[in-house]
XYZ file of N, CA and C in Angstrom:
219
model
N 0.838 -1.185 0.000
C 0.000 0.000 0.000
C 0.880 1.244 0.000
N 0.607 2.367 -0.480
C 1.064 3.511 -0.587
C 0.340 4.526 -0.386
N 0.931 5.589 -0.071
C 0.301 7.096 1.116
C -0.329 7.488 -0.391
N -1.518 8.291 -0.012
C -2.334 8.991 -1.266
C -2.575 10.534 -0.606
N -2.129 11.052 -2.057
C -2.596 12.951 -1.647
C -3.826 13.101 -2.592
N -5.115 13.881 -2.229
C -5.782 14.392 -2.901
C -5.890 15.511 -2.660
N -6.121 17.039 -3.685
C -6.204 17.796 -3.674
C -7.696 18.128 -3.501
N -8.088 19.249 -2.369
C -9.786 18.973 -2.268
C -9.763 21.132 -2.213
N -10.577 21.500 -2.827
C -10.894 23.152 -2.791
C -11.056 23.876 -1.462
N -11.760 22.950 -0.783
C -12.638 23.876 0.923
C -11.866 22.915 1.776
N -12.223 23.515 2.731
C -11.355 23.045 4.202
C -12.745 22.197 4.319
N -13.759 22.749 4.029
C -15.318 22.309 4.180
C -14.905 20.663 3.697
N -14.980 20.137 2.559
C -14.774 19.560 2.173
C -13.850 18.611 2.494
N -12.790 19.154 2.857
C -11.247 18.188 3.609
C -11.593 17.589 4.605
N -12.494 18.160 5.644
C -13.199 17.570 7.215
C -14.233 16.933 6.999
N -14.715 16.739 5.688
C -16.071 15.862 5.455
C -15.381 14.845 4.778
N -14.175 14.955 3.974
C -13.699 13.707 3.157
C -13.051 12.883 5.086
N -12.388 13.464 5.763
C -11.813 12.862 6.446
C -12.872 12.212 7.712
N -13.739 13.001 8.075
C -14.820 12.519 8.553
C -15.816 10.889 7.901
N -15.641 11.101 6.703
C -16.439 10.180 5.771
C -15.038 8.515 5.951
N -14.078 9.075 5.986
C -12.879 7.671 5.909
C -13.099 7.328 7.148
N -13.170 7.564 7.901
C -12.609 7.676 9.262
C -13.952 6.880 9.889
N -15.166 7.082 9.436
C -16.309 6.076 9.782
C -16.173 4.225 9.365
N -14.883 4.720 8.228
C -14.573 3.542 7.265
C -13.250 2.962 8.201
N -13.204 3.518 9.060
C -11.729 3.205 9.431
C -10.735 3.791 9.132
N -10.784 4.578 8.390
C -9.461 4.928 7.392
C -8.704 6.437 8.272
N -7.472 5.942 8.607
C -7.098 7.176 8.868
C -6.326 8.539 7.917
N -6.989 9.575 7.928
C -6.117 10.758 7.329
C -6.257 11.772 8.136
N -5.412 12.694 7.322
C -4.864 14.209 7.741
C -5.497 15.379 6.894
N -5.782 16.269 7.206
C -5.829 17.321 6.212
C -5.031 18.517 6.518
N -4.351 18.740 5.398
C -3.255 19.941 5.449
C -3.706 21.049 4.336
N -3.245 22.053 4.959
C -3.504 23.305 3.971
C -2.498 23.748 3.335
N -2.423 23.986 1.843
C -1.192 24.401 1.165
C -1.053 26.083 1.542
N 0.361 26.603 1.459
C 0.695 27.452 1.720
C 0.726 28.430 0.609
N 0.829 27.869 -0.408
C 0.946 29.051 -1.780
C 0.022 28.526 -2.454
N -1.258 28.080 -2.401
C -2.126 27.296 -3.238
C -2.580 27.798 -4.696
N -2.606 27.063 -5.651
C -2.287 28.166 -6.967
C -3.988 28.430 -7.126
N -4.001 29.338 -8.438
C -5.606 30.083 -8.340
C -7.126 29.123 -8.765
N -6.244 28.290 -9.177
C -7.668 27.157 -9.417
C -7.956 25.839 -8.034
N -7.572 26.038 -7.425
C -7.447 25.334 -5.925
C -8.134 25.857 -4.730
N -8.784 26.663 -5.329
C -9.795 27.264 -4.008
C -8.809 27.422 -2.925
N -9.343 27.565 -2.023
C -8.645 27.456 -0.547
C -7.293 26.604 -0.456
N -7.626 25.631 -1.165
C -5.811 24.893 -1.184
C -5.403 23.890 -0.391
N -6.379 22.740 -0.091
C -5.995 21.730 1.369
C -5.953 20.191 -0.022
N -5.528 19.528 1.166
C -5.122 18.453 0.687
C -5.400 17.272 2.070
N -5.909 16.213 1.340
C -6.043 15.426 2.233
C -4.532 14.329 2.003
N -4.420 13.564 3.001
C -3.101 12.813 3.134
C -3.775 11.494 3.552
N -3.636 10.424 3.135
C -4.110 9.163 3.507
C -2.685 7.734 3.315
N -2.460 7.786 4.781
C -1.099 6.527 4.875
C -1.820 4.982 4.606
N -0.935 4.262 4.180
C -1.300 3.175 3.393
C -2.758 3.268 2.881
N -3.027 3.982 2.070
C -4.305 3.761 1.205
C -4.844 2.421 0.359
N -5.874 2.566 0.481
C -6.142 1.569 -0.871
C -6.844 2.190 -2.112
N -7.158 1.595 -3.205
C -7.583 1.723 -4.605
C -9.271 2.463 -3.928
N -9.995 2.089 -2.601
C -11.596 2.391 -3.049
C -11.450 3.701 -1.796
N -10.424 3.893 -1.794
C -10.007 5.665 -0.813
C -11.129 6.208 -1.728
N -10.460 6.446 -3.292
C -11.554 7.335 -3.951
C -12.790 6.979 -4.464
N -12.792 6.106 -4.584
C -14.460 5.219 -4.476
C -15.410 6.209 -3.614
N -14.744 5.479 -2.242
C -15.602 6.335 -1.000
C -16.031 7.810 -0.621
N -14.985 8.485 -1.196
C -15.089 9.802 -1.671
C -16.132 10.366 -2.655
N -15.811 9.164 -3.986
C -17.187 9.506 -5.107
C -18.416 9.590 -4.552
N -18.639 8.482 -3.878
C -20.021 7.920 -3.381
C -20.439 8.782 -2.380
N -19.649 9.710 -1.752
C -19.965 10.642 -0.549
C -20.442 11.665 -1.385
N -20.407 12.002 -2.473
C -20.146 13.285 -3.069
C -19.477 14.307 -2.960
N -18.121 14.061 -2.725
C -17.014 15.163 -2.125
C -15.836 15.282 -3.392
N -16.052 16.685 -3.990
C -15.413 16.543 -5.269
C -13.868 17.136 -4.410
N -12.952 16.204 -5.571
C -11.738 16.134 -5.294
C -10.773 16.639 -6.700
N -9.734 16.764 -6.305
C -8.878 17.024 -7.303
C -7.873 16.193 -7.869
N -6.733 16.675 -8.106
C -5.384 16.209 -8.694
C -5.290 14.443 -6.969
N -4.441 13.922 -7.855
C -4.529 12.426 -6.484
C -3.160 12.203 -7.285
N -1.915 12.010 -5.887
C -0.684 11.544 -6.341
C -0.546 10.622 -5.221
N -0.414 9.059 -6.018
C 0.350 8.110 -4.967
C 1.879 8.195 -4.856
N 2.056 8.513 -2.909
C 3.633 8.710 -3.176
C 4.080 7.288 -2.459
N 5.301 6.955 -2.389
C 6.032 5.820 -1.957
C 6.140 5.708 -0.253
């Protein structure tokens, strides 16, 4: 498994994606970018350690629109 970043617009949004895993078991973080560029709304990012493939599943199905998603090592 590998850590997953998604890019999410609202902080609104970052505490409902992490709220929504977290019923699932799933633990994450939400961090706020510091220079967030102009199409990023507000600029947070959720962080999810050992993820799996239905992280964003669960997200779809919540209705919590997300952004850019980089699996890092």
């Amino acid at each position: 498994m590998k850590n997953l970043s998604i890019k999410i617009s609202s902080v609104t949004y970052a505490l409902k994606a992490k709220s929504v895993l977290a019923q699932k078991g799933i633990q994450s973080a939400v961090k706020k970018h510091t220079h967030p560029l102009k199409n990023e709304g507000c600029g947070y990012s959720l962080f999810v350690p050992h993820a799996q493939e239905d992280v964003l599943h669960i997200l779809e199905e919540a209705h919590i629109p997300f952004g850019e998603t980089l699996w890092l090592k």
